[in-house]
């Protein structure tokens, strides 16, 4: 089955099996391996990417369902990515606030945070915690992740996603 | 985990979806948001030979005020329910239930039609439909028919929908200004309800229960008690009457029955305070 998608600003046409999951398409067909698979059962959020600007768990979406859509992974989040060495404000905030330890949950966590800020530009701490319901982190205890997202909400450009 | 191979077809209209279902018979399944079906397919608990994708039928995604009811398109996502100004005004109970579903990623994909057609007694929206005496509209080869919520949920993962029908709309009576409450008890924030309660406190109160039987149930004993003037405490004590709560790793039936009584009481107290 033919799919035509825009991934991190680049247009791609591929032949895929209907059963190919979006996360496998991104990792194996497109070679974008930052998006992790954690639970593989729709629970942990490690595989979160933006589909037309909204967070989705890419282990629970078929690549064919994304046909015609725009997908953003953490590799394509920063302005000028992947060439530029700059970080997106949300990435910057995670770094400054120690919002990660092992980093396994981080690509999904950052994409969920961007989606959350796009829907609510000035969230309260409770709203950040609730907005990250779908993302598990086994290291940080969440506290610094929440701090990072709150810090990001005060930074310009936190809701921007390169086209 | 990878689903078993299947053929994928995209429907560009409800009629086309109905025709495709007719053509492929029992081998075909509709795909809406995929957030109940795909997890089952990945575990190979479901192995449909054909998936008919109705996820792009944008004209089935709406929340509209119509005379005495609010009409919700069958493909409306949970996200669009929780943020709908029409629901906030006329059926805030449905917006609250939708907001409680899973997590933002799930709500960005899952639809009301999928939630209802799946017929899972642990789902949140069915209890709202029962409490509000809503109607489900389905379209099949012989046209459209309306099914009362009470007649819709037939058994565990079984509904009144025929294999060649598409759920196109849900009609909920307007409850503008009517006291309501949605209670959901979970172990972790993103979890399904161990027990949930949807309550509408109008002339004939409606009480829907989540996860208290093999199908979504109404707490009829509570409704009757309220109608004949029982106190909050008296009515709530009847919450598990006639229910058949399941046992699983989260809770024993006795614990669920206890939770139902507690949550119905909290719901009645919250609605009274509104
Ligand atoms: C991690 C996670 C957590 C969740 N937590 C909750 C929760 O707390 N509470 C809750 O209620 N739900 C929860 N869900 C389920 C979620 O609400 C699903 O979105 C919903 O149950 C199914 O909707 P869907 O559009 O994804 O349906 P799909 O998965 O596409 O379809 C489900 C079934 O319905 C059929 N179907 C779909 N649309 C139609 C239609 N219009 N007409 C006829 N048949 C149709 C399909 O053929 C299939 O059999 C959770 C799901 C996940 C993955
Ligand atoms: S890998 Fe997708 S939610 Fe865990
Ligand atoms: S940083 Fe290790 S899982 Fe979150």
Short mmCIF file of C-alpha atoms and ligand atoms in Angstrom, two decimals:
data_model
loop_
_atom_site.label_atom_id
_atom_site.label_comp_id
_atom_site.label_asym_id
_atom_site.label_seq_id
_atom_site.Cartn_x
_atom_site.Cartn_y
_atom_site.Cartn_z
CA UNK A 1 0.00 0.00 0.00
CA UNK A 2 1.29 3.43 -0.95
CA UNK A 3 1.79 6.09 1.71
CA UNK A 4 2.80 9.66 1.21
CA UNK A 5 3.81 11.49 4.38
CA UNK A 6 5.75 14.55 5.45
CA UNK A 7 8.24 13.59 8.14
CA UNK A 8 10.23 16.35 9.84
CA UNK A 9 9.68 18.63 6.87
CA UNK A 10 10.59 16.14 4.14
CA UNK A 11 8.03 14.53 1.85
CA UNK A 12 8.29 10.73 1.48
CA UNK A 13 6.53 8.19 -0.71
CA UNK A 14 6.80 4.57 0.36
CA UNK A 15 5.22 1.19 -0.27
CA UNK A 16 4.31 -0.40 3.03
CA UNK A 17 2.42 -3.41 4.34
CA UNK A 18 -0.92 -2.30 5.86
CA UNK A 19 0.07 -3.88 9.18
CA UNK A 20 3.24 -1.79 9.51
CA UNK A 21 3.02 0.31 12.67
CA UNK A 22 3.90 3.99 12.42
CA UNK A 23 6.73 3.55 14.95
CA UNK A 24 8.29 0.81 12.81
CA UNK A 25 7.85 2.95 9.71
CA UNK A 26 9.69 5.83 11.41
CA UNK A 27 12.46 3.69 12.88
CA UNK A 28 13.01 1.11 10.17
CA UNK A 29 11.88 2.66 6.90
CA UNK A 30 12.84 6.27 7.66
CA UNK A 31 15.79 5.42 9.93
CA UNK A 32 14.60 7.82 12.64
CA UNK A 33 15.52 5.82 15.71
CA UNK A 34 15.11 8.49 18.39
CA UNK A 35 11.48 7.47 18.85
CA UNK A 36 11.66 4.54 21.26
CA UNK A 37 9.46 1.53 21.79
CA UNK A 38 8.96 0.93 25.49
CA UNK A 39 5.91 -1.16 26.34
CA UNK A 40 4.60 -1.82 22.82
CA UNK A 41 1.13 -1.96 24.43
CA UNK A 42 -0.04 1.69 24.21
CA UNK A 43 0.82 2.44 27.84
CA UNK A 44 4.22 4.10 28.27
CA UNK A 45 4.31 6.92 25.73
CA UNK A 46 7.97 6.34 24.76
CA UNK A 47 6.83 6.16 21.13
CA UNK A 48 4.98 9.51 21.18
CA UNK A 49 5.30 11.62 18.02
CA UNK A 50 3.25 14.49 16.62
CA UNK A 51 0.71 13.57 13.97
CA UNK A 52 -0.59 16.76 12.35
CA UNK A 53 0.64 18.63 15.40
CA UNK A 54 -0.95 16.41 18.07
CA UNK A 55 0.67 13.77 20.27
CA UNK A 56 -0.07 10.13 19.39
CA UNK A 57 1.42 6.81 20.45
CA UNK A 58 3.03 5.64 17.24
CA UNK A 59 2.94 1.99 18.38
CA UNK A 60 -0.84 2.21 18.15
CA UNK A 61 -1.19 3.88 14.75
CA UNK A 62 -0.77 2.15 11.40
CA UNK A 63 1.52 3.83 8.90
CA UNK A 64 -1.35 3.68 6.39
CA UNK A 65 -3.52 5.68 8.81
CA UNK A 66 -0.93 8.45 8.66
CA UNK A 67 -1.04 8.65 4.86
CA UNK A 68 -1.25 12.30 3.80
CA UNK A 69 -0.27 13.56 7.25
CA UNK A 70 2.59 15.52 8.72
CA UNK A 71 4.68 13.74 11.34
CA UNK A 72 7.21 15.30 13.68
CA UNK A 73 9.68 13.24 15.70
CA UNK A 74 12.12 14.64 18.21
CA UNK A 75 14.80 14.65 15.48
CA UNK A 76 12.81 17.28 13.60
CA UNK A 77 11.69 19.41 16.50
CA UNK A 78 14.41 22.03 16.79
CA UNK A 79 14.47 25.00 14.43
CA UNK A 80 16.71 24.09 11.50
CA UNK A 81 16.87 20.42 12.55
CA UNK A 82 18.48 18.06 11.81
CA UNK A 83 21.45 20.10 10.51
CA UNK A 84 21.44 22.90 13.09
CA UNK A 85 22.82 22.12 16.55
CA UNK A 86 20.21 24.29 18.27
CA UNK A 87 17.70 22.81 20.72
CA UNK A 88 13.96 23.39 20.75
CA UNK A 89 12.85 25.40 23.83
CA UNK A 90 11.25 22.29 25.35
CA UNK A 91 14.49 20.32 24.84
CA UNK A 92 16.45 23.22 26.30
CA UNK A 93 14.16 23.31 29.33
CA UNK A 94 14.54 19.54 29.89
CA UNK A 95 18.31 20.00 29.80
CA UNK A 96 18.37 22.98 32.15
CA UNK A 97 15.98 21.38 34.66
CA UNK A 98 17.47 17.87 34.62
CA UNK A 99 14.24 16.51 33.16
CA UNK A 100 15.96 13.26 32.21
CA UNK A 101 18.30 10.63 33.56
CA UNK A 102 18.67 7.55 31.32
CA UNK A 103 16.82 9.37 28.54
CA UNK A 104 14.73 6.46 27.32
CA UNK A 105 11.41 8.18 27.91
CA UNK A 106 12.71 11.59 26.83
CA UNK A 107 11.88 11.72 23.10
CA UNK A 108 8.27 10.73 23.85
CA UNK A 109 8.10 12.95 26.91
CA UNK A 110 9.35 15.98 24.94
CA UNK A 111 6.84 15.41 22.13
CA UNK A 112 3.98 14.95 24.63
CA UNK A 113 5.08 18.18 26.32
CA UNK A 114 5.09 20.10 23.03
CA UNK A 115 1.59 18.83 22.25
CA UNK A 116 0.43 19.74 25.75
CA UNK A 117 1.78 23.29 25.41
CA UNK A 118 0.17 23.66 21.99
CA UNK A 119 -3.21 22.95 23.60
CA UNK A 120 -2.59 24.94 26.78
CA UNK A 121 0.12 27.59 26.57
CA UNK A 122 0.12 28.46 30.27
CA UNK A 123 -0.59 25.24 32.17
CA UNK A 124 -0.65 24.93 35.95
CA UNK A 125 1.52 22.30 37.61
CA UNK A 126 -1.53 20.04 37.97
CA UNK A 127 -2.35 20.47 34.28
CA UNK A 128 1.21 19.52 33.31
CA UNK A 129 1.04 16.37 35.45
CA UNK A 130 -2.31 15.46 33.95
CA UNK A 131 -1.17 16.30 30.44
CA UNK A 132 1.73 13.85 30.80
CA UNK A 133 -0.54 11.02 32.04
CA UNK A 134 0.33 8.96 29.00
CA UNK A 135 4.12 9.01 29.52
CA UNK A 136 5.97 6.87 32.01
CA UNK A 137 9.44 7.63 33.31
CA UNK A 138 11.22 5.06 35.47
CA UNK A 139 14.09 7.35 36.51
CA UNK A 140 13.28 10.92 37.36
CA UNK A 141 10.27 10.68 39.63
CA UNK A 142 8.64 13.17 37.22
CA UNK A 143 9.39 16.19 39.38
CA UNK A 144 12.05 17.71 37.14
CA UNK A 145 10.07 16.83 34.03
CA UNK A 146 7.16 18.87 35.35
CA UNK A 147 9.55 21.68 36.26
CA UNK A 148 11.01 21.57 32.75
CA UNK A 149 7.61 21.77 31.07
CA UNK A 150 6.56 24.68 33.29
CA UNK A 151 9.86 26.44 32.47
CA UNK A 152 9.31 25.77 28.77
CA UNK A 153 5.83 27.29 28.94
CA UNK A 154 7.49 30.61 29.79
CA UNK A 155 9.99 30.40 26.90
CA UNK A 156 9.22 31.88 23.48
CA UNK A 157 8.74 29.36 20.69
CA UNK A 158 7.85 26.43 22.96
CA UNK A 159 4.77 25.61 20.90
CA UNK A 160 6.45 26.01 17.54
CA UNK A 161 7.07 22.98 15.37
CA UNK A 162 9.06 23.32 12.13
CA UNK A 163 6.78 22.74 9.12
CA UNK B 1 4.26 -6.89 18.38
CA UNK B 2 2.90 -6.91 14.89
CA UNK B 3 -0.68 -7.60 13.83
CA UNK B 4 -1.42 -10.57 11.56
CA UNK B 5 -1.59 -9.56 7.89
CA UNK B 6 -4.83 -8.01 6.68
CA UNK B 7 -6.20 -6.22 3.66
CA UNK B 8 -6.73 -2.48 4.19
CA UNK B 9 -9.44 -0.48 2.46
CA UNK B 10 -10.38 3.11 3.03
CA UNK B 11 -14.03 4.12 2.90
CA UNK B 12 -14.78 7.57 1.52
CA UNK B 13 -18.39 7.59 2.74
CA UNK B 14 -20.62 5.77 5.22
CA UNK B 15 -22.46 4.08 2.35
CA UNK B 16 -19.18 2.82 0.94
CA UNK B 17 -18.20 1.50 4.37
CA UNK B 18 -21.54 -0.31 4.66
CA UNK B 19 -21.10 -1.79 1.18
CA UNK B 20 -17.55 -2.94 2.00
CA UNK B 21 -18.76 -4.56 5.22
CA UNK B 22 -21.49 -6.34 3.25
CA UNK B 23 -18.99 -7.51 0.66
CA UNK B 24 -16.45 -8.92 3.13
CA UNK B 25 -18.89 -10.24 5.74
CA UNK B 26 -17.57 -11.54 9.03
CA UNK B 27 -13.95 -11.17 7.92
CA UNK B 28 -14.11 -7.37 7.94
CA UNK B 29 -13.91 -4.87 10.79
CA UNK B 30 -14.27 -1.12 10.82
CA UNK B 31 -11.24 0.87 11.93
CA UNK B 32 -11.92 4.26 13.54
CA UNK B 33 -9.25 5.54 15.97
CA UNK B 34 -7.84 2.06 16.35
CA UNK B 35 -7.24 2.46 20.08
CA UNK B 36 -9.25 -0.59 21.05
CA UNK B 37 -8.84 -2.62 17.89
CA UNK B 38 -5.11 -2.24 17.16
CA UNK B 39 -3.96 -3.28 20.66
CA UNK B 40 -6.10 -6.43 20.27
CA UNK B 41 -4.69 -7.06 16.80
CA UNK B 42 -1.13 -6.63 18.05
CA UNK B 43 -1.82 -9.28 20.68
CA UNK B 44 -3.48 -11.35 17.92
CA UNK B 45 -6.64 -11.53 20.00
CA UNK B 46 -8.32 -10.05 16.93
CA UNK B 47 -7.32 -11.14 13.42
CA UNK B 48 -9.69 -9.50 10.94
CA UNK B 49 -8.88 -10.29 7.31
CA UNK B 50 -10.02 -6.86 6.12
CA UNK B 51 -9.92 -3.48 7.84
CA UNK B 52 -12.32 -0.86 6.52
CA UNK B 53 -10.85 2.47 7.62
CA UNK B 54 -13.55 5.05 8.38
CA UNK B 55 -11.10 7.31 10.22
CA UNK B 56 -11.16 9.89 7.44
CA UNK B 57 -14.90 10.46 7.39
CA UNK B 58 -14.51 13.98 8.78
CA UNK B 59 -18.19 14.77 8.15
CA UNK B 60 -18.97 12.31 10.97
CA UNK B 61 -16.99 14.42 13.41
CA UNK B 62 -19.20 17.11 15.01
CA UNK B 63 -20.98 18.21 18.16
CA UNK B 64 -24.19 20.07 17.31
CA UNK B 65 -27.03 21.55 19.29
CA UNK B 66 -30.39 20.42 17.85
CA UNK B 67 -33.74 21.33 19.44
CA UNK B 68 -33.95 19.27 22.61
CA UNK B 69 -30.75 17.27 22.17
CA UNK B 70 -27.08 17.43 21.29
CA UNK B 71 -25.99 15.36 18.29
CA UNK B 72 -22.46 13.94 18.27
CA UNK B 73 -21.00 12.42 15.10
CA UNK B 74 -19.84 8.82 15.40
CA UNK B 75 -16.26 9.68 14.45
CA UNK B 76 -15.87 12.52 16.97
CA UNK B 77 -12.68 12.05 18.95
CA UNK B 78 -12.55 12.09 22.75
CA UNK B 79 -10.36 15.19 22.47
CA UNK B 80 -13.09 17.06 20.60
CA UNK B 81 -15.68 16.03 23.19
CA UNK B 82 -13.66 17.23 26.17
CA UNK B 83 -13.05 20.61 24.52
CA UNK B 84 -16.51 21.15 22.99
CA UNK B 85 -18.23 24.39 24.08
CA UNK B 86 -21.63 22.90 23.12
CA UNK B 87 -21.10 19.97 25.49
CA UNK B 88 -19.72 22.25 28.20
CA UNK B 89 -23.02 24.08 28.14
CA UNK B 90 -25.54 21.33 27.48
CA UNK B 91 -24.00 17.96 28.44
CA UNK B 92 -20.96 18.66 30.64
CA UNK B 93 -21.19 15.08 31.92
CA UNK B 94 -20.09 13.73 28.53
CA UNK B 95 -17.21 16.22 28.29
CA UNK B 96 -16.03 15.19 31.78
CA UNK B 97 -16.23 11.48 30.98
CA UNK B 98 -14.30 12.00 27.72
CA UNK B 99 -11.66 14.00 29.59
CA UNK B 100 -11.16 11.08 31.97
CA UNK B 101 -10.37 8.58 29.21
CA UNK B 102 -6.82 7.22 29.11
CA UNK B 103 -4.36 10.02 28.37
CA UNK B 104 -4.05 12.86 25.83
CA UNK B 105 -2.51 10.60 23.17
CA UNK B 106 -5.43 8.16 23.46
CA UNK B 107 -7.93 11.00 23.35
CA UNK B 108 -6.31 12.39 20.19
CA UNK B 109 -7.16 9.14 18.37
CA UNK B 110 -10.07 7.37 20.05
CA UNK B 111 -13.63 8.12 18.93
CA UNK B 112 -17.04 7.98 20.58
CA UNK B 113 -18.30 5.52 17.97
CA UNK B 114 -15.41 3.16 18.62
CA UNK B 115 -15.88 3.41 22.37
CA UNK B 116 -19.55 2.45 22.05
CA UNK B 117 -19.26 -0.16 19.31
CA UNK B 118 -16.50 -1.94 21.21
CA UNK B 119 -19.02 -2.59 24.01
CA UNK B 120 -16.46 -2.79 26.80
CA UNK B 121 -18.13 -2.55 30.25
CA UNK B 122 -14.96 -0.80 31.52
CA UNK B 123 -15.40 2.10 29.07
CA UNK B 124 -16.54 5.46 30.39
CA UNK B 125 -18.84 6.82 27.68
CA UNK B 126 -21.42 3.97 27.77
CA UNK B 127 -22.32 4.84 31.40
CA UNK B 128 -22.99 8.43 30.29
CA UNK B 129 -25.31 7.26 27.52
CA UNK B 130 -27.24 5.07 29.96
CA UNK B 131 -27.54 7.81 32.58
CA UNK B 132 -28.72 10.41 30.06
CA UNK B 133 -31.12 8.07 28.18
CA UNK B 134 -29.27 8.78 24.96
CA UNK B 135 -29.94 7.28 21.54
CA UNK B 136 -27.46 5.70 19.15
CA UNK B 137 -27.97 6.02 15.40
CA UNK B 138 -26.66 3.31 13.07
CA UNK B 139 -26.67 3.11 9.30
CA UNK B 140 -26.78 -0.18 7.42
CA UNK B 141 -27.82 -1.47 3.99
CA UNK B 142 -31.51 -0.79 4.79
CA UNK B 143 -30.93 2.75 5.97
CA UNK B 144 -30.79 4.33 9.36
CA UNK B 145 -32.20 3.19 12.69
CA UNK B 146 -32.18 4.62 16.20
CA UNK B 147 -31.35 2.41 19.17
CA UNK B 148 -32.03 3.45 22.77
CA UNK B 149 -28.94 3.23 24.98
CA UNK B 150 -30.80 0.75 27.18
CA UNK B 151 -31.10 -1.65 24.22
CA UNK B 152 -27.63 -1.03 22.81
CA UNK B 153 -25.29 -2.87 25.18
CA UNK B 154 -26.13 -6.56 24.98
CA UNK B 155 -23.21 -8.36 26.59
CA UNK B 156 -19.44 -8.43 27.03
CA UNK B 157 -18.06 -6.70 23.89
CA UNK B 158 -21.50 -7.22 22.30
CA UNK B 159 -23.81 -4.49 21.09
CA UNK B 160 -27.02 -4.24 19.09
CA UNK B 161 -25.00 -3.13 16.03
CA UNK B 162 -25.19 -5.55 13.12
CA UNK B 163 -21.95 -6.55 11.42
CA UNK B 164 -22.79 -4.37 8.40
CA UNK B 165 -23.81 -1.25 10.33
CA UNK B 166 -21.86 1.92 11.02
CA UNK B 167 -22.57 3.93 14.16
CA UNK B 168 -23.08 7.40 12.72
CA UNK B 169 -24.44 9.54 15.54
CA UNK B 170 -25.22 9.75 19.24
CA UNK B 171 -28.14 11.90 20.46
CA UNK B 172 -28.09 13.05 24.06
CA UNK B 173 -31.02 14.94 25.60
CA UNK B 174 -29.96 18.46 26.54
CA UNK B 175 -29.19 18.69 30.24
CA UNK B 176 -28.57 22.41 30.45
CA UNK B 177 -28.23 23.37 34.11
CA UNK B 178 -29.10 19.85 35.34
CA UNK B 179 -26.88 18.71 38.26
CA UNK B 180 -24.53 15.88 37.28
CA UNK B 181 -21.41 14.07 38.41
CA UNK B 182 -18.82 11.72 36.92
CA UNK B 183 -16.82 9.60 39.35
CA UNK B 184 -13.99 7.36 38.25
CA UNK B 185 -11.84 5.34 40.61
CA UNK B 186 -8.47 4.35 39.18
CA UNK B 187 -5.24 3.05 40.63
CA UNK B 188 -3.07 5.18 38.35
CA UNK B 189 -4.04 8.36 36.50
CA UNK B 190 -4.19 6.89 32.98
CA UNK B 191 -5.94 3.64 33.95
CA UNK B 192 -9.37 2.36 33.10
CA UNK B 193 -11.96 2.74 35.85
CA UNK B 194 -11.96 0.05 38.54
CA UNK B 195 -15.49 1.37 39.00
CA UNK B 196 -17.08 4.51 37.58
CA UNK B 197 -20.39 6.31 37.98
CA UNK B 198 -22.18 8.72 35.65
CA UNK B 199 -25.03 10.59 37.32
CA UNK B 200 -27.71 12.98 36.10
CA UNK B 201 -29.95 14.43 38.81
CA UNK B 202 -33.13 15.55 37.10
CA UNK B 203 -36.77 14.54 37.52
CA UNK B 204 -36.04 10.90 36.80
CA UNK B 205 -32.42 10.63 37.86
CA UNK B 206 -30.09 8.54 35.71
CA UNK B 207 -27.22 6.48 37.10
CA UNK B 208 -24.82 4.60 34.80
CA UNK B 209 -22.15 2.25 36.12
CA UNK B 210 -18.70 1.52 34.64
CA UNK B 211 -17.16 -1.93 35.12
CA UNK B 212 -19.88 -3.37 37.35
CA UNK B 213 -20.97 -6.24 35.11
CA UNK B 214 -20.39 -7.98 31.81
CA UNK B 215 -21.94 -4.97 30.09
CA UNK B 216 -22.44 -1.28 30.95
CA UNK B 217 -25.30 -1.09 33.48
CA UNK B 218 -27.82 1.30 34.95
CA UNK B 219 -28.16 1.35 38.74
CA UNK B 220 -31.94 0.95 38.50
CA UNK B 221 -32.42 0.41 42.25
CA UNK B 222 -30.71 3.75 42.96
CA UNK B 223 -32.79 5.53 40.32
CA UNK B 224 -36.03 4.09 41.75
CA UNK B 225 -35.06 4.98 45.30
CA UNK B 226 -34.28 8.56 44.30
CA UNK B 227 -37.58 8.82 42.44
CA UNK B 228 -39.47 7.81 45.57
CA UNK B 229 -37.65 10.33 47.71
CA UNK B 230 -34.90 8.28 49.36
CA UNK B 231 -32.02 10.11 51.03
CA UNK B 232 -28.55 10.15 49.47
CA UNK B 233 -27.37 7.52 51.93
CA UNK B 234 -30.35 5.23 51.36
CA UNK B 235 -30.10 5.47 47.59
CA UNK B 236 -26.30 4.99 47.47
CA UNK B 237 -26.57 1.84 49.58
CA UNK B 238 -28.39 0.20 46.64
CA UNK B 239 -25.65 0.95 44.08
CA UNK B 240 -24.53 -2.66 43.54
CA UNK B 241 -28.06 -4.13 43.54
CA UNK B 242 -28.48 -6.31 40.47
CA UNK B 243 -24.89 -5.75 39.34
CA UNK B 244 -22.47 -8.56 38.68
CA UNK B 245 -19.05 -6.97 39.18
CA UNK B 246 -16.08 -8.78 37.62
CA UNK B 247 -13.01 -10.04 39.46
CA UNK B 248 -9.61 -9.08 38.09
CA UNK B 249 -6.16 -8.24 39.38
CA UNK B 250 -7.32 -4.79 40.50
CA UNK B 251 -10.36 -5.75 42.54
CA UNK B 252 -12.62 -8.51 43.82
CA UNK B 253 -16.37 -8.28 43.19
CA UNK B 254 -17.03 -7.37 46.86
CA UNK B 255 -14.59 -4.47 46.64
CA UNK B 256 -16.20 -3.23 43.42
CA UNK B 257 -19.64 -3.39 45.05
CA UNK B 258 -18.28 -1.34 47.95
CA UNK B 259 -16.71 1.18 45.55
CA UNK B 260 -19.99 1.53 43.66
CA UNK B 261 -21.80 2.46 46.88
CA UNK B 262 -19.10 4.98 47.82
CA UNK B 263 -18.91 6.50 44.34
CA UNK B 264 -22.69 6.79 43.93
CA UNK B 265 -22.82 8.60 47.27
CA UNK B 266 -20.02 10.94 46.21
CA UNK B 267 -21.74 11.53 42.88
CA UNK B 268 -25.03 12.41 44.59
CA UNK B 269 -23.24 14.72 47.01
CA UNK B 270 -21.30 16.41 44.22
CA UNK B 271 -24.41 16.86 42.07
CA UNK B 272 -26.32 18.33 45.03
CA UNK B 273 -23.51 20.82 45.61
CA UNK B 274 -23.53 21.99 41.96
C1 LIG C 1 -3.80 3.14 26.77
C2 LIG C 1 -5.29 3.21 26.58
C3 LIG C 1 -6.08 3.64 27.63
C4 LIG C 1 -7.46 3.72 27.49
N1 LIG C 1 -8.20 4.14 28.55
C5 LIG C 1 -9.54 4.21 28.44
C6 LIG C 1 -10.34 4.67 29.53
O1 LIG C 1 -9.83 5.02 30.60
N2 LIG C 1 -11.68 4.71 29.35
C7 LIG C 1 -12.27 4.37 28.17
O2 LIG C 1 -13.48 4.44 28.08
N3 LIG C 1 -11.55 3.94 27.11
C8 LIG C 1 -10.20 3.86 27.22
N4 LIG C 1 -9.45 3.44 26.15
C9 LIG C 1 -10.15 3.03 24.91
C10 LIG C 1 -10.34 4.23 24.00
O3 LIG C 1 -11.38 5.04 24.50
C11 LIG C 1 -10.68 3.80 22.56
O4 LIG C 1 -10.44 4.91 21.79
C12 LIG C 1 -12.09 3.39 22.30
O5 LIG C 1 -12.46 2.35 23.14
C13 LIG C 1 -12.25 2.90 20.88
O6 LIG C 1 -12.38 3.94 19.96
P1 LIG C 1 -11.59 3.90 18.59
O7 LIG C 1 -12.12 5.00 17.75
O8 LIG C 1 -10.16 3.89 18.86
O9 LIG C 1 -12.13 2.49 17.98
P2 LIG C 1 -11.38 1.35 17.17
O10 LIG C 1 -10.33 0.72 17.97
O11 LIG C 1 -11.05 1.82 15.80
O12 LIG C 1 -12.62 0.33 17.03
C14 LIG C 1 -13.12 -0.37 18.17
C15 LIG C 1 -14.24 -1.31 17.73
O13 LIG C 1 -15.40 -0.58 17.32
C16 LIG C 1 -15.71 -0.80 15.95
N5 LIG C 1 -16.09 0.53 15.44
C17 LIG C 1 -15.34 1.66 15.50
N6 LIG C 1 -16.03 2.72 15.04
C18 LIG C 1 -17.24 2.24 14.67
C19 LIG C 1 -18.42 2.85 14.13
N7 LIG C 1 -18.49 4.18 13.87
N8 LIG C 1 -19.49 2.06 13.85
C20 LIG C 1 -19.44 0.72 14.12
N9 LIG C 1 -18.38 0.09 14.64
C21 LIG C 1 -17.29 0.84 14.92
C22 LIG C 1 -14.47 -1.39 15.35
O14 LIG C 1 -14.78 -2.24 14.27
C23 LIG C 1 -13.89 -2.16 16.52
O15 LIG C 1 -14.52 -3.39 16.65
C24 LIG C 1 -8.07 3.35 26.27
C25 LIG C 1 -7.28 2.92 25.20
C26 LIG C 1 -5.90 2.85 25.34
C27 LIG C 1 -5.08 2.38 24.18
S1 LIG C 2 5.73 1.86 23.10
FE1 LIG C 2 3.97 2.93 22.46
S2 LIG C 2 3.04 3.47 24.31
FE2 LIG C 2 4.73 2.27 25.00
S1 LIG C 3 14.80 9.26 32.14
FE1 LIG C 3 14.92 7.13 32.30
S2 LIG C 3 12.89 6.55 31.85
FE2 LIG C 3 12.72 8.67 32.01
#
